[in-house]
Coordinates of C-alpha atoms in Angstrom, one line a residue:
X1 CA 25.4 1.7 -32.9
X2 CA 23.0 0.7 -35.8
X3 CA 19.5 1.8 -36.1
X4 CA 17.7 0.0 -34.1
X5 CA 20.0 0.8 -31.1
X6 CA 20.1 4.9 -32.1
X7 CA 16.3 4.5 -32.4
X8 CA 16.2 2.8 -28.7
X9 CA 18.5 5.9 -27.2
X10 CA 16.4 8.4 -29.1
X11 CA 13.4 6.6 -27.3
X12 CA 15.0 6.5 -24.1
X13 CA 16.4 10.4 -24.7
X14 CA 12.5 11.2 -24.9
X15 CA 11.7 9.4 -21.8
X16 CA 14.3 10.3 -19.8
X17 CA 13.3 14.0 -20.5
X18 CA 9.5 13.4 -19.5
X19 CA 10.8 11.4 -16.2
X20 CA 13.2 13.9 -15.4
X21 CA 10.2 16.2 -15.2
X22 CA 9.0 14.6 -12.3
X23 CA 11.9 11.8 -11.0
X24 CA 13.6 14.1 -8.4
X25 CA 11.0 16.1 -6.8
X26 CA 8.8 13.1 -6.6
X27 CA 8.8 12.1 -3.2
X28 CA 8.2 16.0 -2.6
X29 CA 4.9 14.9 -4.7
X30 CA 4.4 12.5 -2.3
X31 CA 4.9 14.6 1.0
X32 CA 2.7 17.4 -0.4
X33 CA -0.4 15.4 -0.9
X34 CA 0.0 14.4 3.0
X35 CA 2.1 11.2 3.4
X36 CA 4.9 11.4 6.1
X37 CA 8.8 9.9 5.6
X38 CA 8.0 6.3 6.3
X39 CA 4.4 6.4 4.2
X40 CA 7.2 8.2 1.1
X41 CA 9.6 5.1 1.9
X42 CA 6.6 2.7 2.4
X43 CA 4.8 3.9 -1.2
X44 CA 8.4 3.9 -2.9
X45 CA 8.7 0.7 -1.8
X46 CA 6.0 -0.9 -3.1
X47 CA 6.3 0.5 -6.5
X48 CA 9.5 -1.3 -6.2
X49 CA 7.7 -4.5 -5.6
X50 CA 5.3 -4.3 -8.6
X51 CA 8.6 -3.2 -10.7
X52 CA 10.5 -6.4 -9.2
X53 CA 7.3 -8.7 -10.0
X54 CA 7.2 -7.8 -13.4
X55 CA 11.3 -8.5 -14.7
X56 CA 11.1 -11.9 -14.6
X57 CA 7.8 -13.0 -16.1
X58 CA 8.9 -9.8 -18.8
X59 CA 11.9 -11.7 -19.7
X60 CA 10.9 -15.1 -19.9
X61 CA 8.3 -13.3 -22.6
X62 CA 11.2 -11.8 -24.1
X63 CA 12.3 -15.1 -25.7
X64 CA 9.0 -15.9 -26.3
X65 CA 6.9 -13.6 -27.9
X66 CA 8.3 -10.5 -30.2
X67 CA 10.2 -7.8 -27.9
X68 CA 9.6 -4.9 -30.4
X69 CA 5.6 -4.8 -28.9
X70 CA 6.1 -6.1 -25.6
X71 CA 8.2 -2.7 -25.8
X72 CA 5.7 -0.8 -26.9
X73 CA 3.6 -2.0 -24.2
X74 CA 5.2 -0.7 -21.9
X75 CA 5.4 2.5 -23.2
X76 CA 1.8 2.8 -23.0
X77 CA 1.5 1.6 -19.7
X78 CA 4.0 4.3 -18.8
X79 CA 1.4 6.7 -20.4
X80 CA -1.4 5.6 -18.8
X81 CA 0.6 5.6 -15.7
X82 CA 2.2 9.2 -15.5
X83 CA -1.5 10.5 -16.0
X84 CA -2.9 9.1 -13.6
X85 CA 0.1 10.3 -10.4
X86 CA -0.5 14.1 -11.8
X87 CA -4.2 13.6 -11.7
X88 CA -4.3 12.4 -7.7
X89 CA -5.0 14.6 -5.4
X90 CA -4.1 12.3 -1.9
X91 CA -1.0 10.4 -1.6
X92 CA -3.8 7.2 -1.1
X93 CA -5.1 8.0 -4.5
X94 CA -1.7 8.8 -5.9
X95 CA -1.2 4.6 -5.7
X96 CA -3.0 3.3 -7.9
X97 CA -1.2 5.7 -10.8
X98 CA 2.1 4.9 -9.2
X99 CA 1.2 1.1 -9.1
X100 CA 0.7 1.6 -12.8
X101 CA 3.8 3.4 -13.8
X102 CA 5.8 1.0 -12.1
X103 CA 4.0 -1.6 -14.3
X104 CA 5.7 0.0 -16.9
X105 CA 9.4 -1.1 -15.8
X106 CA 9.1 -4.6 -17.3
X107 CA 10.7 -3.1 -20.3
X108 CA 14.1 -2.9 -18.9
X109 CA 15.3 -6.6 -19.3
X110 CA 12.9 -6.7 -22.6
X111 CA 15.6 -3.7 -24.2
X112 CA 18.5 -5.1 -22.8
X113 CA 17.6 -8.3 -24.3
X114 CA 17.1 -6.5 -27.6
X115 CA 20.0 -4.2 -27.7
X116 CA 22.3 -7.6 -26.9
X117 CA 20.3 -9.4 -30.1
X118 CA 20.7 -6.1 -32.6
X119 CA 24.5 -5.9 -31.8
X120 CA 25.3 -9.5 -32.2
X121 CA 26.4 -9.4 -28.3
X122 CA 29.7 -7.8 -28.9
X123 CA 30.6 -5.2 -26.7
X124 CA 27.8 -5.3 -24.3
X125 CA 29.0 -2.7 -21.6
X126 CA 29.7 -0.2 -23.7
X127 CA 26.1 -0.6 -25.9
X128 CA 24.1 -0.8 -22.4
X129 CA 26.0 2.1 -20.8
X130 CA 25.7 4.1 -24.1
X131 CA 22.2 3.5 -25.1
X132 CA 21.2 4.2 -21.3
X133 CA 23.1 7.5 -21.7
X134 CA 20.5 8.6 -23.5
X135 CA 18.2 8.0 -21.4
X136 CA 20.6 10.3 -19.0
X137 CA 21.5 13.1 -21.7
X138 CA 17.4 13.6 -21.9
X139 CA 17.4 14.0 -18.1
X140 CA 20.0 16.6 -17.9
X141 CA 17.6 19.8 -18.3
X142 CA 14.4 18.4 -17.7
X143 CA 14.7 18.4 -13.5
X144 CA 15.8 21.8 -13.2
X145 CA 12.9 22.4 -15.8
X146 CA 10.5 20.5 -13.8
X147 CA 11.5 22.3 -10.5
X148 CA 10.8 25.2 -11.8
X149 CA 7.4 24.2 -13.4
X150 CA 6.5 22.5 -10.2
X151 CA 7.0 25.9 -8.7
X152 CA 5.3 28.4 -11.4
X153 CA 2.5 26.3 -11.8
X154 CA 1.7 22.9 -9.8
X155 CA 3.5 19.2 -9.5
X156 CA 0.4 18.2 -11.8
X157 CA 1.3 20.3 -14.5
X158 CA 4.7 18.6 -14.0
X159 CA 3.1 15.3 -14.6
X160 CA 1.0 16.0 -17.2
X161 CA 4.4 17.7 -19.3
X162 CA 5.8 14.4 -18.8
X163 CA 2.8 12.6 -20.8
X164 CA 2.9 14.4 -23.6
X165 CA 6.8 13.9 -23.8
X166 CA 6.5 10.0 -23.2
X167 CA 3.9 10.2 -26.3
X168 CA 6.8 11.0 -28.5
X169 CA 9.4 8.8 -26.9
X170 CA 6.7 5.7 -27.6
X171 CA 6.1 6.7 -31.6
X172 CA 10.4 6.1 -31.4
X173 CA 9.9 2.7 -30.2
X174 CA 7.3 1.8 -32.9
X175 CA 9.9 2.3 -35.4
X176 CA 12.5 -0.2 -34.1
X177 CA 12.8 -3.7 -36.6
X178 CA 11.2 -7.2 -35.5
X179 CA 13.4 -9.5 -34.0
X180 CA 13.0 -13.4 -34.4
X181 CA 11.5 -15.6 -31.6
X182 CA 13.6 -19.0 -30.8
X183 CA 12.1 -21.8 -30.6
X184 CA 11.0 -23.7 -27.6
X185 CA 13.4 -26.7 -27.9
X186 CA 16.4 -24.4 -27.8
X187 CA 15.3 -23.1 -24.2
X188 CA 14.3 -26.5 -22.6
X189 CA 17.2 -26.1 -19.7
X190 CA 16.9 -22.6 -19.5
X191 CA 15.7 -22.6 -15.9
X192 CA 19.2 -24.4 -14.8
X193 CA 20.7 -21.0 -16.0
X194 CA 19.3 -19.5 -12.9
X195 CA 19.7 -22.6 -10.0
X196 CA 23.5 -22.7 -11.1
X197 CA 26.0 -21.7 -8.2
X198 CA 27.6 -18.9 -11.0
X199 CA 24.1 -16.8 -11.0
X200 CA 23.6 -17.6 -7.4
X201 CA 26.9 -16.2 -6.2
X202 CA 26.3 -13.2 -9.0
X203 CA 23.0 -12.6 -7.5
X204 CA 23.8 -12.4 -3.7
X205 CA 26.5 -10.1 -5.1
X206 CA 23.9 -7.5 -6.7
X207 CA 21.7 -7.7 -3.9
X208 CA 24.4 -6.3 -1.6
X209 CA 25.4 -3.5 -4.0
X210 CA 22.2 -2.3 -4.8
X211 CA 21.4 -1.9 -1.5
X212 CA 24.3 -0.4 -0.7
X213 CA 24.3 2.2 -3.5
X214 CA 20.4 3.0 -3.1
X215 CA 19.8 3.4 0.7
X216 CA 21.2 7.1 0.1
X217 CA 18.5 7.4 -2.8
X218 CA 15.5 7.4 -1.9
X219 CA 15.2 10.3 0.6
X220 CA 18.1 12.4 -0.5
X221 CA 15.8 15.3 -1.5
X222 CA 14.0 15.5 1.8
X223 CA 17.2 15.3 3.6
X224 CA 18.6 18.7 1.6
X225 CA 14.8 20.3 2.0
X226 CA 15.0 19.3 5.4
X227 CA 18.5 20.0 7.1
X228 CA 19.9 22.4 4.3
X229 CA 16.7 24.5 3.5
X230 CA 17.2 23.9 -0.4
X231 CA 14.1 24.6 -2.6
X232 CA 12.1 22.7 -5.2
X233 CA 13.8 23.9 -7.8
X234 CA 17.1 23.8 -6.1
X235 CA 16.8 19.9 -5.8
X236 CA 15.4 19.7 -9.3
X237 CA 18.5 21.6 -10.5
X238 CA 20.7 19.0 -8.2
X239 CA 19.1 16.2 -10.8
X240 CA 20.0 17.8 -13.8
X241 CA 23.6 17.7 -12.4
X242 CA 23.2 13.6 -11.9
X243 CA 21.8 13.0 -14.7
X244 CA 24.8 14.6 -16.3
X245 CA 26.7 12.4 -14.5
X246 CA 25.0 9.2 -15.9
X247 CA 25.5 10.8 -19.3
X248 CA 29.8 11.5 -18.7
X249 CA 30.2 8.5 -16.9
X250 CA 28.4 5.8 -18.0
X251 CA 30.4 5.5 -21.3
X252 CA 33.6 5.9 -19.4
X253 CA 32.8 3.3 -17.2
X254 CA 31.9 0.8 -20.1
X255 CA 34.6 1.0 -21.6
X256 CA 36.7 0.2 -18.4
X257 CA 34.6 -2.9 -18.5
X258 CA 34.5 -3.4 -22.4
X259 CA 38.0 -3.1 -24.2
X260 CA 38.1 -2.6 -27.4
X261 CA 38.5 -6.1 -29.5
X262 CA 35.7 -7.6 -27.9
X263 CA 36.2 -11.0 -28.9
X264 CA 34.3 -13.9 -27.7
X265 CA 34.9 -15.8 -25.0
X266 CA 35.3 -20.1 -25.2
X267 CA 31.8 -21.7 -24.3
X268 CA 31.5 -23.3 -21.5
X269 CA 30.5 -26.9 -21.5
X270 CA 26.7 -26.8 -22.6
X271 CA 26.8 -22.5 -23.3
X272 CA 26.1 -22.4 -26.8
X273 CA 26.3 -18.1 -26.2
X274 CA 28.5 -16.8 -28.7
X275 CA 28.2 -13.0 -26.5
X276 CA 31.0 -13.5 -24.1
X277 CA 33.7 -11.2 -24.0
X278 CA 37.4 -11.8 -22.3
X279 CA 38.0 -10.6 -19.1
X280 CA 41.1 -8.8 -20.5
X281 CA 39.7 -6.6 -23.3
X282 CA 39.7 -3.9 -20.0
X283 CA 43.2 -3.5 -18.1
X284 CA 41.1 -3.5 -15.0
X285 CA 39.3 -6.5 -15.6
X286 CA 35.8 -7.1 -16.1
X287 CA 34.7 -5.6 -12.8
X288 CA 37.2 -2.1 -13.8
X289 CA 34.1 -0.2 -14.8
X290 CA 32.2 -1.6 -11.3
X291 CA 35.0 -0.6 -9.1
X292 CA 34.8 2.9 -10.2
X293 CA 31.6 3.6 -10.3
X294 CA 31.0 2.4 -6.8
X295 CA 33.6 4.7 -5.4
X296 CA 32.1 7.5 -7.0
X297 CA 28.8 6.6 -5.4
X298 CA 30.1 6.2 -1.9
X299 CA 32.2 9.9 -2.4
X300 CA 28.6 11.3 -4.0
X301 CA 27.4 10.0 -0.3
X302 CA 29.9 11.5 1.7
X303 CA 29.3 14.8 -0.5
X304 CA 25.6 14.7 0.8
X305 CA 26.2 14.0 4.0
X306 CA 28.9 16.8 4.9
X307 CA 28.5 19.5 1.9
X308 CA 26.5 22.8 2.6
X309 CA 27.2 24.6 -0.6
X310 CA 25.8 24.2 -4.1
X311 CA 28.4 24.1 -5.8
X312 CA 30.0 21.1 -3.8
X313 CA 26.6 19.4 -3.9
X314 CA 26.2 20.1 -7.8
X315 CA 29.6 17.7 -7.5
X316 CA 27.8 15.5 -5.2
X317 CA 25.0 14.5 -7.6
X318 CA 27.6 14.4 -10.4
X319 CA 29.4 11.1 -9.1
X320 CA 25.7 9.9 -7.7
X321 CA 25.6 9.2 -11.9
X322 CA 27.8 6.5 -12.0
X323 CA 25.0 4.5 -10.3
X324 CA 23.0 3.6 -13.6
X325 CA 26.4 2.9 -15.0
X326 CA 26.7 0.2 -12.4
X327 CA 23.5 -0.9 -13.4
X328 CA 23.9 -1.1 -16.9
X329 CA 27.3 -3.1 -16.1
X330 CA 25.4 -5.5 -14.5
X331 CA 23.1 -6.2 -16.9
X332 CA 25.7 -6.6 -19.2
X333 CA 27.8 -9.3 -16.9
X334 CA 24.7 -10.9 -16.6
X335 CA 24.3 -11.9 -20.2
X336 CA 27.4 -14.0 -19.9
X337 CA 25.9 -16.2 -17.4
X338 CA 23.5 -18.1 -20.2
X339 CA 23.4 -18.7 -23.7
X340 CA 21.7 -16.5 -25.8
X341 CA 18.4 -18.2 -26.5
X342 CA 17.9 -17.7 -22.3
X343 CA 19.0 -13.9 -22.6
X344 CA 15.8 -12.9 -21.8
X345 CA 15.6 -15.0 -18.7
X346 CA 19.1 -14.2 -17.2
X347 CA 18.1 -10.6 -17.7
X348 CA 14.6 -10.4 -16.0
X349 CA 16.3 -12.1 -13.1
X350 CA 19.2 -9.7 -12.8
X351 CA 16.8 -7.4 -12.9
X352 CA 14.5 -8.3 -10.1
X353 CA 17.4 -9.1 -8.0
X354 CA 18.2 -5.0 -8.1
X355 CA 14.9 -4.8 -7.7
X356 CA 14.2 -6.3 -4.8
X357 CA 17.4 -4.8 -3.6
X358 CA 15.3 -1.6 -4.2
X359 CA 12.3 -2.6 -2.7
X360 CA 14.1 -3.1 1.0
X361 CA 16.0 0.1 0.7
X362 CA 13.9 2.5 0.5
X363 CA 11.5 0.9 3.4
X364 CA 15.0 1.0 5.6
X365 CA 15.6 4.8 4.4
X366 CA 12.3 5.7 5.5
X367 CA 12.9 4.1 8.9
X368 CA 16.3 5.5 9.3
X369 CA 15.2 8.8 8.2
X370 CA 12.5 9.0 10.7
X371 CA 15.4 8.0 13.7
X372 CA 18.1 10.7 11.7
X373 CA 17.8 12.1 8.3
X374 CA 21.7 11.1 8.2
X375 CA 21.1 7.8 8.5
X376 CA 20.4 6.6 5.5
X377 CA 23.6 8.1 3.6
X378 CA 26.0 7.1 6.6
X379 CA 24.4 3.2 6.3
X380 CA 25.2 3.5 2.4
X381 CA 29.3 5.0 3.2
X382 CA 29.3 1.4 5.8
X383 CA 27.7 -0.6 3.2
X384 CA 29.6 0.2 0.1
X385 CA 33.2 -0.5 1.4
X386 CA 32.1 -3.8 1.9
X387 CA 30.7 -4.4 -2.0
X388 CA 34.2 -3.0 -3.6
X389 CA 35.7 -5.8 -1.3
X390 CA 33.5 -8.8 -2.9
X391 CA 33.7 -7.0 -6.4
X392 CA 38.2 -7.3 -6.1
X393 CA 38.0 -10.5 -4.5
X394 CA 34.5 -12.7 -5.1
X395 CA 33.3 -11.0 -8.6
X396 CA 34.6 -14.4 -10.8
X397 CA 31.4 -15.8 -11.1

């Protein structure tokens, strides 16, 4: 951790505190300005597709052009974004807000890509999942704060909190160092990074996790308002709890993944990356870190599903945290599969796979809901089984 990457988690502490605010009560949001389950899966859904359109092109950029203002970019987009959603007062005049904060996503492969270039790209798994953690840590409070504020005062309010937090979070950002821009003749076959059978096999992969992991996601806080009778601010406490989670266990999982000597790996013919890390820094493996977390994820679902008291559910939402350190894992596999001039490309593409992964789940939670509110969290317990299985046996991509 140097400063740039203790001024990105600061940033990302900030944020993570204003989206808390409003994250886990959101599709509650949603519901209260009139739109029914499948309009909340169908609006969610969308916002995943404007998130997924942006990764790529932000990526590509991300080699381009410099990443500490295409950053910064985001940030106000975010802004501009979060006002708008506590500002509507229809769910049909909540989208063009939610459209915009969406927008703001492209940053995720533009801060992966500059976290790999300020370390050197040594121990990846354990940077993402740390930096990301404290995105997490600022989450940990902030949903039982915001389900409370939603409930003294209105959602808006929520929103509106959130703004002035993102303000700070952006003024972090500014403070970050330039990074240099490689030149075009070092990325003139960086497209054949993505048509290679390596990323193709690694990208059918994601897809199926994602989908697995997220189809208990997006509807989880209707299904406990809606079968269990839990309040607002019992669901926002329920965040706090996951957010904690992402916090404890992201680390731990990167460093299942990421062992200590991180030493490079050989380059394949034609990879000039000098970021690759062996397979047996981790005792586990490379996919130790994934296999865990996944397992927690599908136990956090079973939790859901069968628990009726809080405390058991506070557990529940604990494990759900080991889902953004599956994430973050990802994103750090995925740097491996170019060479570092294309890091910006291999990481907007790992990150629209997820999210298009998230674009189809929460469109199939909303129909399952509407058939059994169940549903959605049984579909994720079938679905994960079957991920661990390819992640033991078809992960050496």
């Amino acid at each position: 951790m140097n400063r740039d990457t203790r001024l990105i988690a600061l940033a990302l502490l900030f944020w993570g505190f204003g989206e808390g605010l409003f994250l886990y009560i959101q599709p509650l949001y949603i519901e209260q300005l009139g739109a029914d389950p499948v309009q909340i899966g169908g609006l969610l859904s969308i916002a995943a597709v404007v998130r997924a359109a942006t990764f790529l092109p932000a990526g590509i950029l991300a080699d381009r052009v410099p990443r500490k203002w295409l950053m910064v970019g985001g940030w106000i987009i975010g802004l501009i974004g979060v006002l708008s959603v506590g500002l509507a007062r229809s769910w049909q005049s909540l989208i063009p807000g939610l459209l915009i904060y969406a927008l703001s996503a492209y940053c995720i492969p533009v801060i992966n890509a500059y976290l790999a270039h300020a370390v050197g790209g040594q121990h990846l798994a354990r940077v993402f999942t740390t930096v990301f953690a404290g995105y997490a840590a600022g989450s940990v409070i902030s949903p039982t704060v915001g389900g409370w504020l939603a409930e003294a005062t209105s959602m808006s309010v929520v929103y509106f909190a959130a703004a002035a937090l993102f303000a700070i979070s952006m003024i972090a950002v500014t403070q970050v160092s330039a990074q240099p821009v490689y030149p075009q003749d070092r990325r003139k076959r960086g497209w054949r990074s993505l048509l290679n059978g390596r990323f193709l096999r690694f990208g059918a992969f994601v897809s199926l996790l994602f989908v697995a992991m997220y189809l208990g996601y997006p509807l989880a806080s209707n299904f406990l308002k809606d079968t269990g009778g839990w309040s607002v601010a019992n669901i926002g406490t329920l965040g706090s709890f996951q957010a904690l989670g992402t916090a404890l266990l992201s680390p731990l999982l990167g460093r299942l993944s990421d062992g200590s000597t991180g030493q490079p790996l050989r380059p394949e013919s034609g990879d000039d990356s000098s970021s690759r890390t062996t397979e047996e820094d981790s005792p586990l493996g490379r996919a130790g870190g994934l296999l865990v977390g996944q397992g927690l994820v599908w136990i956090s679902a079973l939790i859901l599903l069968l628990a009726g008291t809080f405390p058991i559910l506070a557990g529940g939402y604990l494990l759900r945290g080991a889902y953004q350190g599956c994430r973050s894992l990802i994103q750090a596999r995925g740097t491996t599969l170019g060479s570092e001039a294309d890091r910006g490309l291999i990481l907007g593409a790992t990150e629209t796979i997820i999210a298009a992964a998230q674009v189809f789940a929460p469109y199939a939670a909303g129909w399952l809901y509407a058939s059994d509110p169940a549903y959605p969290l049984a579909a994720s317990l079938v679905l994960i089984p079957i991920a661990l299985l390819i992640s033991v046996f078809g992960l050496r991509v």
